[in-house]
mmCIF file of C-alpha atoms and ligand atoms in Angstrom:
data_model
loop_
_atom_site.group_PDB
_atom_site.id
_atom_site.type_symbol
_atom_site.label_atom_id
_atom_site.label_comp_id
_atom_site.label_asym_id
_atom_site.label_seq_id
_atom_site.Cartn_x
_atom_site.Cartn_y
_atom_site.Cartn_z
ATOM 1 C CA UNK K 1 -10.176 63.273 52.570
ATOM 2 C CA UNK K 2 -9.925 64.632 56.114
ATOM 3 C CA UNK K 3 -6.862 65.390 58.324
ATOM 4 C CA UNK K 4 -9.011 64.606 61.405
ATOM 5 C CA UNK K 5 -9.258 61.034 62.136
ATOM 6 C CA UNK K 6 -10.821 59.858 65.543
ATOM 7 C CA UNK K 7 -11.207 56.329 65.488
ATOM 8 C CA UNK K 8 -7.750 53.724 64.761
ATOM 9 C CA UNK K 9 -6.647 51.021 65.783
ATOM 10 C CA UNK K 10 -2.997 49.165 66.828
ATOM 11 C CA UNK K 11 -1.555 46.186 68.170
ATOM 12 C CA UNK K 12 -2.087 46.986 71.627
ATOM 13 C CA UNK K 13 -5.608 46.011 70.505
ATOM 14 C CA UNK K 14 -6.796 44.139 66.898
ATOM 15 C CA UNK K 15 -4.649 46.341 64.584
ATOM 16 C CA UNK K 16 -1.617 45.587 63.049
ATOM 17 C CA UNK K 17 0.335 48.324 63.097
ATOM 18 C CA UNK K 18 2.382 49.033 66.368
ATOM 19 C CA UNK K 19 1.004 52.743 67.877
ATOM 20 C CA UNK K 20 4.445 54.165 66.609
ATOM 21 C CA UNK K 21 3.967 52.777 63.298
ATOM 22 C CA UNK K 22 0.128 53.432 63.073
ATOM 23 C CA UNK K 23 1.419 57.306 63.684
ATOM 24 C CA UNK K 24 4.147 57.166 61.139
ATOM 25 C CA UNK K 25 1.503 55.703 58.567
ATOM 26 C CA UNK K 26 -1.241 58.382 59.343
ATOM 27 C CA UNK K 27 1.080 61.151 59.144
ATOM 28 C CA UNK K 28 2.285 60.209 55.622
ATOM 29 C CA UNK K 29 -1.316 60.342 54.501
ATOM 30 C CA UNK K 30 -1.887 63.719 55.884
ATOM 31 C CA UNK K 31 -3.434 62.952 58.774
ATOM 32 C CA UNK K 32 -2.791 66.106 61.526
ATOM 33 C CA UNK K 33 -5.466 65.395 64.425
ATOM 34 C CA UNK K 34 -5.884 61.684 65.086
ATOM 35 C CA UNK K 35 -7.200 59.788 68.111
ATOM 36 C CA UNK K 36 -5.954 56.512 69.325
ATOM 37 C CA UNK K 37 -9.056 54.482 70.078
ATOM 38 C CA UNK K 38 -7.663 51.115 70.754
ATOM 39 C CA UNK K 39 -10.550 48.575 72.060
ATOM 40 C CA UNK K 40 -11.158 48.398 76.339
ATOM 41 C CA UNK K 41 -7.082 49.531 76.072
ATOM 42 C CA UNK K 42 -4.959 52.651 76.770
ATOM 43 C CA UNK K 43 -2.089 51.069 77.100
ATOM 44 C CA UNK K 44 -0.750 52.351 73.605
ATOM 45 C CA UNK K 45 -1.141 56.246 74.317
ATOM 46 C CA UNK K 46 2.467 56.931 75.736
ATOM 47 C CA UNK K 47 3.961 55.549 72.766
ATOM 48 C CA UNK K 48 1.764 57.167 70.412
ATOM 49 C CA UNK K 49 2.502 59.838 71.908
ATOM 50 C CA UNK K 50 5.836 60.134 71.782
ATOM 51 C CA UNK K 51 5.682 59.156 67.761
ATOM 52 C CA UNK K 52 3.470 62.029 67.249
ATOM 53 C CA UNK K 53 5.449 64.747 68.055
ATOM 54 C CA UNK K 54 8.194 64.604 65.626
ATOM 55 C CA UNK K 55 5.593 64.397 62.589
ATOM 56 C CA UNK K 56 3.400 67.152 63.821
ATOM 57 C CA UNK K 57 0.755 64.719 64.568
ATOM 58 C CA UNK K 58 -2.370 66.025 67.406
ATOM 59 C CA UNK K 59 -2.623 63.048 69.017
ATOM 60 C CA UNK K 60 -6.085 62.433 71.034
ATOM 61 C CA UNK K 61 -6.461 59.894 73.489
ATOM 62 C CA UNK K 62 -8.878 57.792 73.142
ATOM 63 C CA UNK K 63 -10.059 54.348 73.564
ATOM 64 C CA UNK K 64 -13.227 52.261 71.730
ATOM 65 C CA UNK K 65 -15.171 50.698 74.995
ATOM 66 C CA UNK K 66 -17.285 47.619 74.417
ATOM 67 C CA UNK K 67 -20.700 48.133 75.949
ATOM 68 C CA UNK K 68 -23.945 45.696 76.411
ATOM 69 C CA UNK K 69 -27.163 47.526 75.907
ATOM 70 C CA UNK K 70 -30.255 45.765 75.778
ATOM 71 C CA UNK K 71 -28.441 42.532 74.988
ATOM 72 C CA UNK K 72 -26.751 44.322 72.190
ATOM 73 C CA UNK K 73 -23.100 45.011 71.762
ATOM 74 C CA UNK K 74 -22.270 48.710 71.173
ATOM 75 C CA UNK K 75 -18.890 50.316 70.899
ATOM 76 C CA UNK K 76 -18.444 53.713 72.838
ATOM 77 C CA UNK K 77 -15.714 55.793 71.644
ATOM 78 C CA UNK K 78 -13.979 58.083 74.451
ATOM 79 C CA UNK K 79 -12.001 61.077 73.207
ATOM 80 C CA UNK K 80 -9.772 63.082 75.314
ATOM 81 C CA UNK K 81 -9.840 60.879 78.178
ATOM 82 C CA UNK K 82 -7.126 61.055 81.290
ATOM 83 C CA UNK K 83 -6.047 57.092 80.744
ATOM 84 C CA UNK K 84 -4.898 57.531 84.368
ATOM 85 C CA UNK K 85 -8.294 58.227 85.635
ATOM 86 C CA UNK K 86 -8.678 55.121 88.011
ATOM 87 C CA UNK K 87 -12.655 54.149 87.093
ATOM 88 C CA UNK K 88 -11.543 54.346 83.771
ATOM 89 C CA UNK K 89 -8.693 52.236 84.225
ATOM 90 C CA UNK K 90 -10.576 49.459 86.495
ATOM 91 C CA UNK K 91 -13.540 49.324 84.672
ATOM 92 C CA UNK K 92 -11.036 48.705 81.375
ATOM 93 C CA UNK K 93 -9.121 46.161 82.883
ATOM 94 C CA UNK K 94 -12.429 44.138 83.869
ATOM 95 C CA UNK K 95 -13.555 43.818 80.272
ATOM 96 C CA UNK K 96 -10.791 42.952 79.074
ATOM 97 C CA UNK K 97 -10.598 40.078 81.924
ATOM 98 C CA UNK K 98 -14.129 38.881 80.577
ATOM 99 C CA UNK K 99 -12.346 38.761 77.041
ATOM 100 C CA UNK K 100 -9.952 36.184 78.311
ATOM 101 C CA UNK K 101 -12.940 34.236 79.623
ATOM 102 C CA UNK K 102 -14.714 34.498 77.031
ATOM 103 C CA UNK K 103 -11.761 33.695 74.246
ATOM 104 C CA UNK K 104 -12.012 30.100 76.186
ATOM 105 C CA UNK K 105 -15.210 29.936 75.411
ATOM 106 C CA UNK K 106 -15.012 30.699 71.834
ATOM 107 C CA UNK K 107 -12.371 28.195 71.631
ATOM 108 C CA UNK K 108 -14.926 25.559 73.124
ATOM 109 C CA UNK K 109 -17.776 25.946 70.843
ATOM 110 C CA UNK K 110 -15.162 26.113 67.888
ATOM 111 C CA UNK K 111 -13.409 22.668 69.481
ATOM 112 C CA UNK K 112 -17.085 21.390 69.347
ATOM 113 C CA UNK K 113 -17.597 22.264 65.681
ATOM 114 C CA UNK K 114 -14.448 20.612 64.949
ATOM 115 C CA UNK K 115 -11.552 22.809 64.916
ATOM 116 C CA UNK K 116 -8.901 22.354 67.143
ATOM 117 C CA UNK K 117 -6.329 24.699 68.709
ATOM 118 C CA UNK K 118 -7.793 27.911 68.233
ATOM 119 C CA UNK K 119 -7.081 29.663 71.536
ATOM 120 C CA UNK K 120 -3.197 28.691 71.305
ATOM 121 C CA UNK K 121 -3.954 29.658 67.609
ATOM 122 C CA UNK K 122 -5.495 33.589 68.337
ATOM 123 C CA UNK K 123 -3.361 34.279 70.864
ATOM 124 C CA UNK K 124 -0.588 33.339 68.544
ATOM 125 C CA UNK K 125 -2.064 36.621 66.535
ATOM 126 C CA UNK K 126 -1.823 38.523 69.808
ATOM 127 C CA UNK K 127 0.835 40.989 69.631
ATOM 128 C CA UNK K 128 0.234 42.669 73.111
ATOM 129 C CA UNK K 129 -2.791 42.639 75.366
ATOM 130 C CA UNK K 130 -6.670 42.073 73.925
ATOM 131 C CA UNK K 131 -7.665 39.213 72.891
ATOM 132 C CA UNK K 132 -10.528 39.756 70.339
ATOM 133 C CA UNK K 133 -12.666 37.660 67.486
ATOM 134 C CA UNK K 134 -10.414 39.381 65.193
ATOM 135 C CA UNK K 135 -7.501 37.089 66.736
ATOM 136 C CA UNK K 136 -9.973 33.923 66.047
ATOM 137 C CA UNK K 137 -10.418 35.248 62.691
ATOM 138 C CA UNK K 138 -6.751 35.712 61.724
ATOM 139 C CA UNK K 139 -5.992 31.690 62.662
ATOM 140 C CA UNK K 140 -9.204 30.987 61.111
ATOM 141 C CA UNK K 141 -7.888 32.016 57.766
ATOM 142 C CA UNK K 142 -4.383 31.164 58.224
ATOM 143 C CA UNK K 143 -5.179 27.680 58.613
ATOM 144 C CA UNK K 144 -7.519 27.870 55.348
ATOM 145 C CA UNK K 145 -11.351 27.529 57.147
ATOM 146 C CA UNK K 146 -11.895 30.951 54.918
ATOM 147 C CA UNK K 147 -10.278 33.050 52.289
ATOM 148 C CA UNK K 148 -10.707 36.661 54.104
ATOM 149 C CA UNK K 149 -11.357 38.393 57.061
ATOM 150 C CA UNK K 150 -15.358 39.208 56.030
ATOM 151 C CA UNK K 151 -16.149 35.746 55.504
ATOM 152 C CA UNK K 152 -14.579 33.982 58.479
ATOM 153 C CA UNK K 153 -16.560 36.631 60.357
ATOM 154 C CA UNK K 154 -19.775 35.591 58.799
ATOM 155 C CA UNK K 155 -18.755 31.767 58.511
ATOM 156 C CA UNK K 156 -17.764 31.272 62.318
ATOM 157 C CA UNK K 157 -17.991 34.092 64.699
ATOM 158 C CA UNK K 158 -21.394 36.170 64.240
ATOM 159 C CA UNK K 159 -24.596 34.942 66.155
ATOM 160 C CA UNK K 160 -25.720 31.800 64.847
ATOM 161 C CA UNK K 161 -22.564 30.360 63.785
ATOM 162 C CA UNK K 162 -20.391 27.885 65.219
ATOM 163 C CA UNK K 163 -17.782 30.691 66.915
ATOM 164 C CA UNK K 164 -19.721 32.948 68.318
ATOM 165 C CA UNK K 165 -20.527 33.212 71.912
ATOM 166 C CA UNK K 166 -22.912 35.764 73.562
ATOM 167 C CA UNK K 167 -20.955 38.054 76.005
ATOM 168 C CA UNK K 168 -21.867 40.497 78.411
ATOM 169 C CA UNK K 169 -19.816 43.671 78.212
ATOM 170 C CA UNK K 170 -19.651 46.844 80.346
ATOM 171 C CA UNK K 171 -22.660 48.875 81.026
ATOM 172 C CA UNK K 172 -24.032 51.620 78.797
ATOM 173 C CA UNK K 173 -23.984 54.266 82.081
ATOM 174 C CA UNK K 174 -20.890 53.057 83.507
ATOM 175 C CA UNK K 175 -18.764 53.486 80.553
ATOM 176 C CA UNK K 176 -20.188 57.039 80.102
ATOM 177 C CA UNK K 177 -19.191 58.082 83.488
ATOM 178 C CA UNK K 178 -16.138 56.616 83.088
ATOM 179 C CA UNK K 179 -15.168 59.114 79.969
ATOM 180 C CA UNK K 180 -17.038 61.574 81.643
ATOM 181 C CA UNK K 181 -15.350 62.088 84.835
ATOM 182 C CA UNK K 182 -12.187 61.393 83.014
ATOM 183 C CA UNK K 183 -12.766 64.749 81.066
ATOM 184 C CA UNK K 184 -13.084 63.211 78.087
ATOM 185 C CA UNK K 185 -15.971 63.205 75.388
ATOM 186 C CA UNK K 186 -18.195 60.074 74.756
ATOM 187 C CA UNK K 187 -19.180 59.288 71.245
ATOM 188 C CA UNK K 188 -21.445 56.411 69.923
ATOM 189 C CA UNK K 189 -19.288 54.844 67.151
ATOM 190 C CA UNK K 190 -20.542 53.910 63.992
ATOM 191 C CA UNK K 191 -24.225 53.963 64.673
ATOM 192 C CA UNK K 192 -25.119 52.519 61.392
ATOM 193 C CA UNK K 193 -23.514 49.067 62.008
ATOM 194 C CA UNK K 194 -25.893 47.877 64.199
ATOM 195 C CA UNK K 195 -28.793 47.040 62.597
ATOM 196 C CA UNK K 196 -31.201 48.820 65.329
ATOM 197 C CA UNK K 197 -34.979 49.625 63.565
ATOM 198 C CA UNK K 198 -35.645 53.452 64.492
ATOM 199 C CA UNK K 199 -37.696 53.080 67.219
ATOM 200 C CA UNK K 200 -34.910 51.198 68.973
ATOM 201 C CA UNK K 201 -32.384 53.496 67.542
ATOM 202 C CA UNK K 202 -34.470 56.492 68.902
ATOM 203 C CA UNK K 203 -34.813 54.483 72.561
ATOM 204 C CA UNK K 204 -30.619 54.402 72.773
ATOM 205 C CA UNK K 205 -30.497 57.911 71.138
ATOM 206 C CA UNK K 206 -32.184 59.763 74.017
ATOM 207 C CA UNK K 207 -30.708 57.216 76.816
ATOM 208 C CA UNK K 208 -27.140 58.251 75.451
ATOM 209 C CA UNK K 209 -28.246 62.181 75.784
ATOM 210 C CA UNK K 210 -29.899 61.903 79.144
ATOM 211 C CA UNK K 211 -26.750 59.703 80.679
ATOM 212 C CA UNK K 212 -24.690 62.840 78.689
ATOM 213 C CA UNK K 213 -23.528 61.212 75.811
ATOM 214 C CA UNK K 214 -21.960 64.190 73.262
ATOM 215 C CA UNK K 215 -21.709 62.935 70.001
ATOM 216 C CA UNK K 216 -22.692 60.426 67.247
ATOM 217 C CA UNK K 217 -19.611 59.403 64.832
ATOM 218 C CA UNK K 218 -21.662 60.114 61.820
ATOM 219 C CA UNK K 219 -18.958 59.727 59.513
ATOM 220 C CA UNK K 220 -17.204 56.019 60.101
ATOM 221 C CA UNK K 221 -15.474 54.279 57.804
ATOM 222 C CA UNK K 222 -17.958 51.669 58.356
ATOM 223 C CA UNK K 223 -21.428 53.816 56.859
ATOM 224 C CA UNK K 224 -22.701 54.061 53.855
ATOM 225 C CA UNK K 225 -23.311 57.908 52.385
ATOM 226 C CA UNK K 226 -26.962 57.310 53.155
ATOM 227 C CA UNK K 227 -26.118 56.561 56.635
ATOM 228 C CA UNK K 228 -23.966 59.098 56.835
ATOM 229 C CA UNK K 229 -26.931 61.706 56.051
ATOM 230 C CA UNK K 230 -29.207 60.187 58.244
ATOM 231 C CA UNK K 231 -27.152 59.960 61.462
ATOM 232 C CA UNK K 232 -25.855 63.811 60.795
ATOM 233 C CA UNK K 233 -30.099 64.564 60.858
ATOM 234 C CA UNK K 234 -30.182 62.739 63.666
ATOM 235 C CA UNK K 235 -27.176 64.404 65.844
ATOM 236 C CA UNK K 236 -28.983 67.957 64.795
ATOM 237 C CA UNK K 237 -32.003 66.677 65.798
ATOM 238 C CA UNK K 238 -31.061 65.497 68.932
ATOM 239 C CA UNK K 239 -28.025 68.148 70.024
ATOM 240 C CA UNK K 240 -25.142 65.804 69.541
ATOM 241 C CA UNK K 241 -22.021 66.543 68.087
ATOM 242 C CA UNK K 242 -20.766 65.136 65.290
ATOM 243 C CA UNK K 243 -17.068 62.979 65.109
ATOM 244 C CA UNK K 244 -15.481 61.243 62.100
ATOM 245 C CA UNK K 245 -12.548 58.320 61.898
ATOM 246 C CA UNK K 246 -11.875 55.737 59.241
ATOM 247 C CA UNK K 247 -11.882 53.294 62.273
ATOM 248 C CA UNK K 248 -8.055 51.960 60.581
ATOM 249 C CA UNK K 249 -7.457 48.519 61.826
ATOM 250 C CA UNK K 250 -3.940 48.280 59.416
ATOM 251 C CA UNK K 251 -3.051 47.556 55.831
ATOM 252 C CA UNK K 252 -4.665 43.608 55.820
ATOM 253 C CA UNK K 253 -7.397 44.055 58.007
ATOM 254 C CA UNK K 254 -10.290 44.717 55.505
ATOM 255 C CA UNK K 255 -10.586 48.288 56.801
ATOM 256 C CA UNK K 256 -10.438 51.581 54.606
ATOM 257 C CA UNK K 257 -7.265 53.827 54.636
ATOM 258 C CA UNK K 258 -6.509 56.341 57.731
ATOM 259 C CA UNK K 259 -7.492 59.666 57.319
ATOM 260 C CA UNK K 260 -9.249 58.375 53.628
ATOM 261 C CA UNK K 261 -12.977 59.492 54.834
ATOM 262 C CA UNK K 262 -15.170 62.090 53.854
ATOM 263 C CA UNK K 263 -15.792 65.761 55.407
ATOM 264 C CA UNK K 264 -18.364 66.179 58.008
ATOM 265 C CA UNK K 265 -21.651 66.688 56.294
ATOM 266 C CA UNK K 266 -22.578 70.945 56.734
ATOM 267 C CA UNK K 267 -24.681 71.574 59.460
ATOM 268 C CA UNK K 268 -23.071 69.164 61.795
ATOM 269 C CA UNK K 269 -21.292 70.332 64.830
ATOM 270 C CA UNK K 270 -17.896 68.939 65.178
ATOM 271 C CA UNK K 271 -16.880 67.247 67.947
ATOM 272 C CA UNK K 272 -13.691 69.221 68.286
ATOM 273 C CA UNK K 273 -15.373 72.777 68.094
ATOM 274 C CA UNK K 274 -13.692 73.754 70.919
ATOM 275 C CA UNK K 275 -10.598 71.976 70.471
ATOM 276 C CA UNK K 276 -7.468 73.538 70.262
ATOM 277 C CA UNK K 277 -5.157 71.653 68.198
ATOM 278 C CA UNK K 278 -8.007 71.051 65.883
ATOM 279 C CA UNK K 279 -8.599 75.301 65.460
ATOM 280 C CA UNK K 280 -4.619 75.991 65.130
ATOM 281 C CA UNK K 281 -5.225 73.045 61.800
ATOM 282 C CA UNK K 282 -8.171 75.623 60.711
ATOM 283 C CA UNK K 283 -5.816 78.316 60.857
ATOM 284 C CA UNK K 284 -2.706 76.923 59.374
ATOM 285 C CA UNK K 285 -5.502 76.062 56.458
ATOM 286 C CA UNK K 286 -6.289 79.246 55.750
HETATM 287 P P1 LIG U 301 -14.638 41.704 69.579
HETATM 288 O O1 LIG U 301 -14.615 43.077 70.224
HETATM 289 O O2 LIG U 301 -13.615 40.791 70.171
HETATM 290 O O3 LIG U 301 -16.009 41.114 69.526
HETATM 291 O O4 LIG U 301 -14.139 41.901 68.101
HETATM 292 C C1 LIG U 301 -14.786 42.827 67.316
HETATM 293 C C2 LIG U 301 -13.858 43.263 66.202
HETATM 294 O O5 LIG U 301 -13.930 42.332 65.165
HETATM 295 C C3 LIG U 301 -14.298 44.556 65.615
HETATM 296 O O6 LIG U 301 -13.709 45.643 66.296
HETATM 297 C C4 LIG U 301 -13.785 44.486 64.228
HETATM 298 O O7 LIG U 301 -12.449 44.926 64.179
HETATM 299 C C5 LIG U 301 -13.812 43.007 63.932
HETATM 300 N N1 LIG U 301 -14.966 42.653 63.110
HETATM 301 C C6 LIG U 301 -16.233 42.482 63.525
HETATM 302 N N2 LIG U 301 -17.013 42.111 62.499
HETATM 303 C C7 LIG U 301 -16.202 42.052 61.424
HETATM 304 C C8 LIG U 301 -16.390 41.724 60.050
HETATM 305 N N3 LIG U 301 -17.605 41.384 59.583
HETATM 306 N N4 LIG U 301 -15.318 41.771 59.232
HETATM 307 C C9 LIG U 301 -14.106 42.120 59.684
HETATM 308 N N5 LIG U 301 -13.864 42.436 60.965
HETATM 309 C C10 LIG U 301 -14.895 42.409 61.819
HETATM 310 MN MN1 LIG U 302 -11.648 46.075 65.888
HETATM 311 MN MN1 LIG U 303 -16.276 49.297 66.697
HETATM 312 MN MN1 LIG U 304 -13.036 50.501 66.007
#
């Protein structure tokens, strides 16, 4: 268990829980420090916000920014950003205009495999702004095609099936900057779930350092305890910090429980060292 949580998910993106509600949840599991990391979105902050204070609830602001490198999709994590910061905000607001084109797209190769209706049918499952696959995959299994929200992933929307259509998101140095200048902390999220052999792994490693990357999220909801060791070597090795979050996506979304995930392995250097809100939690501990 951990009361630091710094990856979730809400409506405003492919979650299920409104932000006010996603709050409300986290703080009944114990959750005191949690980030709102909604994907290429900020646009659920102010409400979170708001919900946090009453339960006692740090909130972070944060946002999950989807990120092309070397024809690979990789998710950035921002923590403590300014969502006003206007580079931020523009370069946001263009991926999630390429989502919309590429939703149509996704749409097309799924009308050419035989199933009709599915951008009416996602965006049905859109409760605010981003379209995502996870959209696809909730009127997917609503209309039967699979039983759960693992296999219509694998059945229809990973490379090579009928779904899936390759997509160029923002790039690797831009999004960096953005969180950057912002004052905020960038983090490479769950760097176990994407299948890179080490030398490759190594290559984005020291890229993310030298562009000033800060952290690796070696505890995800998403790794294994094996991965878990080996990407808290690897931050020590290469100087990053070290960030944790369940990565919550809501109750029926396949995802572990907020806040559920396991203590930063010793010898890593937290990502909110220097935090306050996260050093009054280590005091009111003790
Ligand atoms: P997108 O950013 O639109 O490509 O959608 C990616 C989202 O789909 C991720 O953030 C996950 O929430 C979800 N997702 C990806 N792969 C899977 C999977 N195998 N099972 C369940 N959800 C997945
Ligand atoms: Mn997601
Ligand atoms: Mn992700
Ligand atoms: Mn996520």
């Amino acid at each position: 268990m951990s009361c630091i949580d710094l990856h979730s998910h809400s409506t405003v993106s492919d979650g299920s829980l409104a932000p006010a509600d996603l709050i409300r949840h986290a703080a009944q599991q114990g959750v005191k420090v949690l980030a709102l990391t909604d994907h290429d979105d900020v646009a659920g902050l102010n409400a979170a916000r708001t919900a946090a204070r009453p339960v006692e609830i740090s909130l972070i602001a944060g946002a999950e920014i989807s990120v092309t490198w070397r024809d690979r999709t990789l998710h950035i994590v921002g923590l403590k950003i300014d969502p006003h910061y206007p580079a931020l905000q523009q370069g946001l607001r263009a991926i999630r205009d390429g989502r919309v084109d590429r939703a149509a797209k996704i749409a097309e190769a799924l009308a050419n495999s035989g199933i009709d209706g599915s951008l009416e049918g996602a965006y049905g499952f859109v409760r605010e702004n981003i379209i995502s696959r996870t959209h696809f995959a909730c009127f997917l299994v609503s209309r039967g095609y699979a039983g759960n929200m693992k296999n219509v992933f694998k059945k229809f929307l990973v490379k090579g099936r009928p779904g899936y259509v390759p997509h160029r998101w923002a790039e690797l140095a831009d999004v960096v900057r953005w969180i950057k200048d912002s004052g905020g902390r960038a983090v490479l999220a769950h760097p176990g779930r994407y299948g890179l052999g080490g030398a490759t792994l190594r290559q984005l490693l020291e890229e993310f350092r030298a562009l000033g990357g800060d952290a690796l999220e070696v505890v995800s909801g998403s790794h294994t305890p094996e991965m878990t060791q080996r990407f808290a070597g690897l931050a020590a090795e290469y100087g990053f910090l070290a960030s944790c979050g369940s990565d919550y996506h809501g109750p029926d979304r396949g995802y572990g429980e907020i806040g559920r995930i396991p203590p930063l392995p010793s010898g890593c250097a937290p990502v909110w060292h220097d935090w306050p809100e996260a050093s009054a939690l280590a005091v009111s501990a003790a």
